[in-house]
mmCIF file with all atom_site columns, C-alpha atoms in Angstrom:
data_model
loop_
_atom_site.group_PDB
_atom_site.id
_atom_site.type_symbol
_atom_site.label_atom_id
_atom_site.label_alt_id
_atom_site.label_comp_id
_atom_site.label_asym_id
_atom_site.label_entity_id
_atom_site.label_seq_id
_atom_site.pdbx_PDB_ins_code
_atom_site.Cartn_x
_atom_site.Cartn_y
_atom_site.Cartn_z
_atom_site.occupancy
_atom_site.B_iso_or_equiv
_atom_site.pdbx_formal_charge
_atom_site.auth_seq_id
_atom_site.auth_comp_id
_atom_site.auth_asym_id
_atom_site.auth_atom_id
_atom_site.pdbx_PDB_model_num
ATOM 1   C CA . UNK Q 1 1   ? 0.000   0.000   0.000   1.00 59.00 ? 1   UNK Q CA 1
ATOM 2   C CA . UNK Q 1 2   ? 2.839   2.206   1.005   1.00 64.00 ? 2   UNK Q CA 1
ATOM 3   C CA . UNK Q 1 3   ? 4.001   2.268   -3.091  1.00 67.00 ? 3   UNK Q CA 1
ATOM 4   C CA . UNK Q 1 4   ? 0.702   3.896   -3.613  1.00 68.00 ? 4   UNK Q CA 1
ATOM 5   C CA . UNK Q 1 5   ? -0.014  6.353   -0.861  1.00 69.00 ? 5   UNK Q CA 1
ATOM 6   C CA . UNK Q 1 6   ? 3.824   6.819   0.435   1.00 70.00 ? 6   UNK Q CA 1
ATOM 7   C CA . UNK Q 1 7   ? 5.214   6.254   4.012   1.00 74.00 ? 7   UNK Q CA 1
ATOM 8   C CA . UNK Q 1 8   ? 2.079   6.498   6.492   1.00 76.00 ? 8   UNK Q CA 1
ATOM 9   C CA . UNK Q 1 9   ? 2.049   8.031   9.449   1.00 83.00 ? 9   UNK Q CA 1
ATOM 10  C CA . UNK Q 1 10  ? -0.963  6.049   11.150  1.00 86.00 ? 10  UNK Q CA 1
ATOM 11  C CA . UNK Q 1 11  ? -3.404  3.584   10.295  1.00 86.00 ? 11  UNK Q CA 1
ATOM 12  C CA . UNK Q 1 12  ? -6.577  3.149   12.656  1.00 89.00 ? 12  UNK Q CA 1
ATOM 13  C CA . UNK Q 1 13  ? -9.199  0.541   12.471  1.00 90.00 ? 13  UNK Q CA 1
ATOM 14  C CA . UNK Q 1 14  ? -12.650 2.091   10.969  1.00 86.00 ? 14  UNK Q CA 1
ATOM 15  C CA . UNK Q 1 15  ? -14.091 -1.140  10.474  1.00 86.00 ? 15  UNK Q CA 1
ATOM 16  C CA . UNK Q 1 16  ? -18.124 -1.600  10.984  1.00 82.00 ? 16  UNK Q CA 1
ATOM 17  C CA . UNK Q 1 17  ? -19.877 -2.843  13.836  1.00 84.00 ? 17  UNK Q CA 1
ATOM 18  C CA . UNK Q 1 18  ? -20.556 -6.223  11.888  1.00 82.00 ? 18  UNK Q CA 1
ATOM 19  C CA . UNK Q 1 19  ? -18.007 -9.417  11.734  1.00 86.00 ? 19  UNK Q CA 1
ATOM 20  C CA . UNK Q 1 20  ? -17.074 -9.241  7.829   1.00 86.00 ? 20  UNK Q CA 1
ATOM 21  C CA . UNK Q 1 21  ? -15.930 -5.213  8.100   1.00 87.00 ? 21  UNK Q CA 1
ATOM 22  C CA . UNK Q 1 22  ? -12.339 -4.658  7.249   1.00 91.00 ? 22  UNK Q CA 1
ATOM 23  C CA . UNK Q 1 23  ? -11.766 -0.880  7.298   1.00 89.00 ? 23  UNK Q CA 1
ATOM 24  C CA . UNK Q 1 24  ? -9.271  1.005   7.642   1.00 88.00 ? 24  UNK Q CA 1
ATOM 25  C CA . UNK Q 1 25  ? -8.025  5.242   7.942   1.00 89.00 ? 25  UNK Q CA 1
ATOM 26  C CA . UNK Q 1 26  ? -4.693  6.049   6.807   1.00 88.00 ? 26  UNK Q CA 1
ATOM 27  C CA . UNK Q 1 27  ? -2.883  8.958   6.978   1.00 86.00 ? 27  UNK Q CA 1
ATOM 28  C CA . UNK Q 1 28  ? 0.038   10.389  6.176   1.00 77.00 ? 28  UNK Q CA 1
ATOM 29  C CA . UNK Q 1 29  ? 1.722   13.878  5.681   1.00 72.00 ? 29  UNK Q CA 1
ATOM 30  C CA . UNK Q 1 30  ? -0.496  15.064  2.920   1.00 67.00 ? 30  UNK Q CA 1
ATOM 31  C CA . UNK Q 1 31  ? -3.422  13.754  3.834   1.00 77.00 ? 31  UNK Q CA 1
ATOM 32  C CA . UNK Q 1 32  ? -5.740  10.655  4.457   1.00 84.00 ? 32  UNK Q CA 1
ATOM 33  C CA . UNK Q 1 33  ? -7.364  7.496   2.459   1.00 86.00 ? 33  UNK Q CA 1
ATOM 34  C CA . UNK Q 1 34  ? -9.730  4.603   3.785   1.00 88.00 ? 34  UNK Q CA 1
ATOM 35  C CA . UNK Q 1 35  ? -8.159  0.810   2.780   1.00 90.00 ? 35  UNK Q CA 1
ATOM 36  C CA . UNK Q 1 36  ? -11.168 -1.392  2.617   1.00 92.00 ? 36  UNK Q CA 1
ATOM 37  C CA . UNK Q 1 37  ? -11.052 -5.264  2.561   1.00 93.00 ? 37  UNK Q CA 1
ATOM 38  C CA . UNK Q 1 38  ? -14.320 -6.706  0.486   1.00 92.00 ? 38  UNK Q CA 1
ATOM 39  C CA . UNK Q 1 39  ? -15.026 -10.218 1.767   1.00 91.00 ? 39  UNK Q CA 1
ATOM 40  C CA . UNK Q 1 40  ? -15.254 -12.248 -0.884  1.00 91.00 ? 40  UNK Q CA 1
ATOM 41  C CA . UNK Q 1 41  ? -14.832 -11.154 -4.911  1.00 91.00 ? 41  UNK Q CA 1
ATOM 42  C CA . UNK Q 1 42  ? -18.712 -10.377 -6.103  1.00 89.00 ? 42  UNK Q CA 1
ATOM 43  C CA . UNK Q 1 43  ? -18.763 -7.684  -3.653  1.00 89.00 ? 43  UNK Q CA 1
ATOM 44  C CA . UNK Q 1 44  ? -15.352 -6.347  -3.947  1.00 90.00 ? 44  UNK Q CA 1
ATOM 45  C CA . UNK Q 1 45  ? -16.415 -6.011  -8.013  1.00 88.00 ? 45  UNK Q CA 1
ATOM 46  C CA . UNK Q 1 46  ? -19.350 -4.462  -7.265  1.00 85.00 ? 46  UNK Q CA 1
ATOM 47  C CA . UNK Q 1 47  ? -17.791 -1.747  -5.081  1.00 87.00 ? 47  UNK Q CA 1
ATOM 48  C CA . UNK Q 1 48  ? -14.635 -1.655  -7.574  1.00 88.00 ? 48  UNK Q CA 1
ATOM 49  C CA . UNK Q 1 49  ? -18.030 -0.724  -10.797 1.00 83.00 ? 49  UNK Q CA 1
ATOM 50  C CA . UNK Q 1 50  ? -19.682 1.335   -8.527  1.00 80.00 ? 50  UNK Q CA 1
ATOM 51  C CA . UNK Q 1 51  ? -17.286 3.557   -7.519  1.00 84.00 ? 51  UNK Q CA 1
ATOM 52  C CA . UNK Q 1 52  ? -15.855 3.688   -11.352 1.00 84.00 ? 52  UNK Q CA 1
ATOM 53  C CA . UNK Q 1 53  ? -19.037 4.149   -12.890 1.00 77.00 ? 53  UNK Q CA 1
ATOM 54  C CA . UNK Q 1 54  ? -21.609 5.500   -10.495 1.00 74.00 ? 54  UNK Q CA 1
ATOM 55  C CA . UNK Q 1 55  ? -19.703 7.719   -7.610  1.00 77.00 ? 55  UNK Q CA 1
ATOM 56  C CA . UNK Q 1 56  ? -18.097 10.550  -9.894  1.00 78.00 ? 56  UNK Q CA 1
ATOM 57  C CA . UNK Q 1 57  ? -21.438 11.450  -11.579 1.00 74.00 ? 57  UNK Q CA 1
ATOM 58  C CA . UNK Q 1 58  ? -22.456 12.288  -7.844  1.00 73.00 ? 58  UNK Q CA 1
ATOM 59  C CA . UNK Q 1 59  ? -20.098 15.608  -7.680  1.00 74.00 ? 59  UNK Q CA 1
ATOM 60  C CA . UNK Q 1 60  ? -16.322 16.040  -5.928  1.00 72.00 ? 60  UNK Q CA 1
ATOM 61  C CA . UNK Q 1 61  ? -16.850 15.482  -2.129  1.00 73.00 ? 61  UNK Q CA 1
ATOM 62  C CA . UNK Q 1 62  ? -20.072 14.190  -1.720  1.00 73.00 ? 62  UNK Q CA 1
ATOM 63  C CA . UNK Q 1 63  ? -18.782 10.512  -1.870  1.00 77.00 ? 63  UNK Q CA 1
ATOM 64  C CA . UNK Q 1 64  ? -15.602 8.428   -1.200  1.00 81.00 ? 64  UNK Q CA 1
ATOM 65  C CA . UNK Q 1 65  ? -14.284 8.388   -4.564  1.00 85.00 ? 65  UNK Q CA 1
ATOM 66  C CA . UNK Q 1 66  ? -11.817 4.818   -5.698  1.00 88.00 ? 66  UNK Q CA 1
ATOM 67  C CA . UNK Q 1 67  ? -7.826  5.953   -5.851  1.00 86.00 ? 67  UNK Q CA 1
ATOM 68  C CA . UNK Q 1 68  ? -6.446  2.512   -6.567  1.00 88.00 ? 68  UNK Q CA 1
ATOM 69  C CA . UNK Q 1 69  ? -7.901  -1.300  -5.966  1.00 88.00 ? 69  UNK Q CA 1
ATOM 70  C CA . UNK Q 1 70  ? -6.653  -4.708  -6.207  1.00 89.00 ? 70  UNK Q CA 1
ATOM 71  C CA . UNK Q 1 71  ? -8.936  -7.761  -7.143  1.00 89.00 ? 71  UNK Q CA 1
ATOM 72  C CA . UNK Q 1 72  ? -6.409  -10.619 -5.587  1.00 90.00 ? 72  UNK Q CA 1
ATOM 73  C CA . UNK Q 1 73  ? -6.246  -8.208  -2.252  1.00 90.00 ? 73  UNK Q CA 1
ATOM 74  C CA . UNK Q 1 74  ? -10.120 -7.551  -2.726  1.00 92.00 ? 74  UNK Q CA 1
ATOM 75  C CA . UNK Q 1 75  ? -8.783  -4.352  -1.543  1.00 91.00 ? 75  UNK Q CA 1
ATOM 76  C CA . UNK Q 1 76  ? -9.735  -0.872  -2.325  1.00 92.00 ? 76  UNK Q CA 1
ATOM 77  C CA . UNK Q 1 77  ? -8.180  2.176   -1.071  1.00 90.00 ? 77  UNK Q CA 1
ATOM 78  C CA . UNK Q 1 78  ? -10.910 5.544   -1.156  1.00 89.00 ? 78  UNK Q CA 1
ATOM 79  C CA . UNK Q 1 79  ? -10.150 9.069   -0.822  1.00 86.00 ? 79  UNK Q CA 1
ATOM 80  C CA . UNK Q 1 80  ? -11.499 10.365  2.326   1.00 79.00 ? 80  UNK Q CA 1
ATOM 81  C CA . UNK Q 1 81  ? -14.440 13.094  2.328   1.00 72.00 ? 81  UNK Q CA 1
ATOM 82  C CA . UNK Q 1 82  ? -13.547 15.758  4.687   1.00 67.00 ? 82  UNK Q CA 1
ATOM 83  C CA . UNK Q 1 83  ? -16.745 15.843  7.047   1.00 65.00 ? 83  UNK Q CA 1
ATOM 84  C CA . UNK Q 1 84  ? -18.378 14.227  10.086  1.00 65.00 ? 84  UNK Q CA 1
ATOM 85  C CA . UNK Q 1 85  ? -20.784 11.573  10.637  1.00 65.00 ? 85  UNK Q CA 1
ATOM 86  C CA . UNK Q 1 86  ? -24.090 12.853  11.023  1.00 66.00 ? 86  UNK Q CA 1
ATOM 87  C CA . UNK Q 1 87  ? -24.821 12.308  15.093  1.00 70.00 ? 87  UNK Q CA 1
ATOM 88  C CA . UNK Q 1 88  ? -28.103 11.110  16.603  1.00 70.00 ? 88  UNK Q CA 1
ATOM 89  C CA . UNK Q 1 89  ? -28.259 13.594  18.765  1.00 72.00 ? 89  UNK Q CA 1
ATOM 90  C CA . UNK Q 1 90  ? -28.046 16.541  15.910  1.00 77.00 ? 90  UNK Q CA 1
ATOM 91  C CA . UNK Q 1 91  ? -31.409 19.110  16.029  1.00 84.00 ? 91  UNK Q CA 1
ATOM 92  C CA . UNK Q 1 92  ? -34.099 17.430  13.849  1.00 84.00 ? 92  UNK Q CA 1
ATOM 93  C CA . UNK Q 1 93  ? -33.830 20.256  11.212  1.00 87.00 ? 93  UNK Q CA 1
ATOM 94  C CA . UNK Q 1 94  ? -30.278 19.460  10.273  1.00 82.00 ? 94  UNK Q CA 1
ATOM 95  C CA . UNK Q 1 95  ? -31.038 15.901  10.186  1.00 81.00 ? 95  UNK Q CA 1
ATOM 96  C CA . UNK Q 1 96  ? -34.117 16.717  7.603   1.00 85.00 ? 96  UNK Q CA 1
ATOM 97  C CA . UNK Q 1 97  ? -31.625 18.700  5.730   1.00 85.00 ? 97  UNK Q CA 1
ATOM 98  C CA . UNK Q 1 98  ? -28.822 15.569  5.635   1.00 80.00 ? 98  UNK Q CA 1
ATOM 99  C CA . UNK Q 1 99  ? -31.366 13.022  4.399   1.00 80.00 ? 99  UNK Q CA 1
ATOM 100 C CA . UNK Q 1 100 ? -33.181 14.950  2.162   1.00 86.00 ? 100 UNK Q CA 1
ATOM 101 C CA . UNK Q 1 101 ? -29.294 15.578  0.300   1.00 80.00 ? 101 UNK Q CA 1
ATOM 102 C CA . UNK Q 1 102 ? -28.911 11.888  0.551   1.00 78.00 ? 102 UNK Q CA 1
ATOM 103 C CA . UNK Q 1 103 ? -32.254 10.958  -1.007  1.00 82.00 ? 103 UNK Q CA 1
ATOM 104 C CA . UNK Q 1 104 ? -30.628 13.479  -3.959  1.00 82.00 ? 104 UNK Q CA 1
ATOM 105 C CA . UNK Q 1 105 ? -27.521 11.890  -3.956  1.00 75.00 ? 105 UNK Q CA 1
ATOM 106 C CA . UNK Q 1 106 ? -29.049 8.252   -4.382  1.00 75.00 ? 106 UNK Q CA 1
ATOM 107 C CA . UNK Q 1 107 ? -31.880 9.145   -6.769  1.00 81.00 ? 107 UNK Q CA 1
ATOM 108 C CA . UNK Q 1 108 ? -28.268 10.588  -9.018  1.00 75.00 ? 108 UNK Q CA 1
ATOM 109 C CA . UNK Q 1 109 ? -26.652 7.187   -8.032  1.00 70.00 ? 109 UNK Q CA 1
ATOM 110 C CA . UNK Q 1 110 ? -29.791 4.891   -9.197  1.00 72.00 ? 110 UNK Q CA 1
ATOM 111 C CA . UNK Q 1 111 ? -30.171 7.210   -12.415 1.00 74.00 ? 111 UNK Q CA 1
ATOM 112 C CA . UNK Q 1 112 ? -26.160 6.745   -13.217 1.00 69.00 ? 112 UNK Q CA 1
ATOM 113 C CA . UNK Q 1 113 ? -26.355 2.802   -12.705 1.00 66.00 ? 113 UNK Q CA 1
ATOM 114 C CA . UNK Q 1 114 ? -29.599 1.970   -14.767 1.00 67.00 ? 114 UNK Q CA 1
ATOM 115 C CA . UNK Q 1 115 ? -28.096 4.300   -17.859 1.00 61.00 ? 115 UNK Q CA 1
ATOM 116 C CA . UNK Q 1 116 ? -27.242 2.326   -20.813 1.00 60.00 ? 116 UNK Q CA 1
ATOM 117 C CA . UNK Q 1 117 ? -23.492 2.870   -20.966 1.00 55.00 ? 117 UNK Q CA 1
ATOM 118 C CA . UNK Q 1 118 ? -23.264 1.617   -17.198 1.00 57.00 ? 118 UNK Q CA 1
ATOM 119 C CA . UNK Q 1 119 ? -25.587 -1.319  -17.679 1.00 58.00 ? 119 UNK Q CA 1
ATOM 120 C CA . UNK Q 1 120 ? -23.247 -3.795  -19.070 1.00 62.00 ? 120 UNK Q CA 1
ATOM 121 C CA . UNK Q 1 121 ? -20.349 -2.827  -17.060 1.00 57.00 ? 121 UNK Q CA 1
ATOM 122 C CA . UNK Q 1 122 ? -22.088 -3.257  -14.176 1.00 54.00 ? 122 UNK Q CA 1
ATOM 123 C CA . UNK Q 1 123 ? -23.825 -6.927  -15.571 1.00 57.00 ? 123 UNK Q CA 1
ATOM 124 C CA . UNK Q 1 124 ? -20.337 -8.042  -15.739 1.00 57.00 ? 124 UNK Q CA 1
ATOM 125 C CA . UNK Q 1 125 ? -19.258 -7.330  -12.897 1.00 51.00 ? 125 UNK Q CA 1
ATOM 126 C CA . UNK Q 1 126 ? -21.822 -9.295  -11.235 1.00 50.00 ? 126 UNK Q CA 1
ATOM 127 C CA . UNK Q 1 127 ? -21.285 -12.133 -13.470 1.00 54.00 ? 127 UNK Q CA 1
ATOM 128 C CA . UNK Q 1 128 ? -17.519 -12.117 -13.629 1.00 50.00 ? 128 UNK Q CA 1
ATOM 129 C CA . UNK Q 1 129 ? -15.593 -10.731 -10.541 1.00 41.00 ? 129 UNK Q CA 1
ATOM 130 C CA . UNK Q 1 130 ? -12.447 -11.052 -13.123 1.00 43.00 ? 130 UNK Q CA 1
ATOM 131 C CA . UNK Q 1 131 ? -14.224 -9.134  -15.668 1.00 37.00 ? 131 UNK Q CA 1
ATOM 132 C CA . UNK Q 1 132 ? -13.453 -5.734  -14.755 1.00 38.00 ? 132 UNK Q CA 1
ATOM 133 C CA . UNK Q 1 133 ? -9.634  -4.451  -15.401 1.00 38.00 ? 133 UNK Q CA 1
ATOM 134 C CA . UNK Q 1 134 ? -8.226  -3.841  -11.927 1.00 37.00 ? 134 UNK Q CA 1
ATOM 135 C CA . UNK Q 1 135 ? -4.697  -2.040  -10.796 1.00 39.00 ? 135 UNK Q CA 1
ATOM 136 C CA . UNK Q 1 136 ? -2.803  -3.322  -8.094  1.00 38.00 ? 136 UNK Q CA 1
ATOM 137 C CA . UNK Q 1 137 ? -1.531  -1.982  -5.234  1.00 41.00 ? 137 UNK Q CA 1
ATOM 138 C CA . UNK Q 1 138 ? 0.310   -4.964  -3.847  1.00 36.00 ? 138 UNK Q CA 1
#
């Protein structure tokens, strides 16, 4: 990983609550990626097509977008959006305001992924988690 993103200066466990999540922050001097594990090779495929075909027609910053993946690692390593989790405890009014930009963001996501030039992409990688040309970062 360190050929990719350089010498890191810390790498902290981000993982889920739930037994499959392999998560991880990593930082270093100019700045900060997540490394996640997929746990088997459908879903790391699906997450490597979704963030290549779906996540950049959502706008810069409003999702994790893919800097470099491996299919034998089922790894992929995802810039970092600079924000904070939305709390529980956060005045109903911004939490109307947060979902009603995420219902925006997914309607864009579901309108990118069911357009004809993503369709077959995405069929493949479904079918074939070796369909889809991968970089390495091992």
């Amino acid at each position: 990983m360190e050929n990719v993103l350089g010498p890191l200066d810390c790498a902290r466990d981000a993982s889920h609550a739930r037994d499959n999540s392999q998560v991880w922050r990593v930082t270093w001097r100019t700045g900060g990626h997540y490394v996640e594990v997929a746990p088997n090779p459908i879903l790391n495929a699906r997450a490597t097509c979704t963030y290549r075909a779906a996540v950049p027609h959502l706008g810069h910053g409003n999702a994790l977008s893919l800097h470099d993946s491996s299919a034998k690692l089922l790894a992929l390593i995802l810039t970092a959006v600079e924000d904070e989790p939305l709390k529980e405890e956060e005045p109903p009014t911004r939490r109307r305001v947060a979902h009603r930009q995420a219902g925006q963001l997914l309607r864009r996501f579901h309108d990118t992924m069911t357009s004809p030039l993503v369709q077959p992409e995405a069929a493949r990688a479904v079918d074939n988690s070796d369909g889809l040309k991968l970089t390495t970062f091992a």
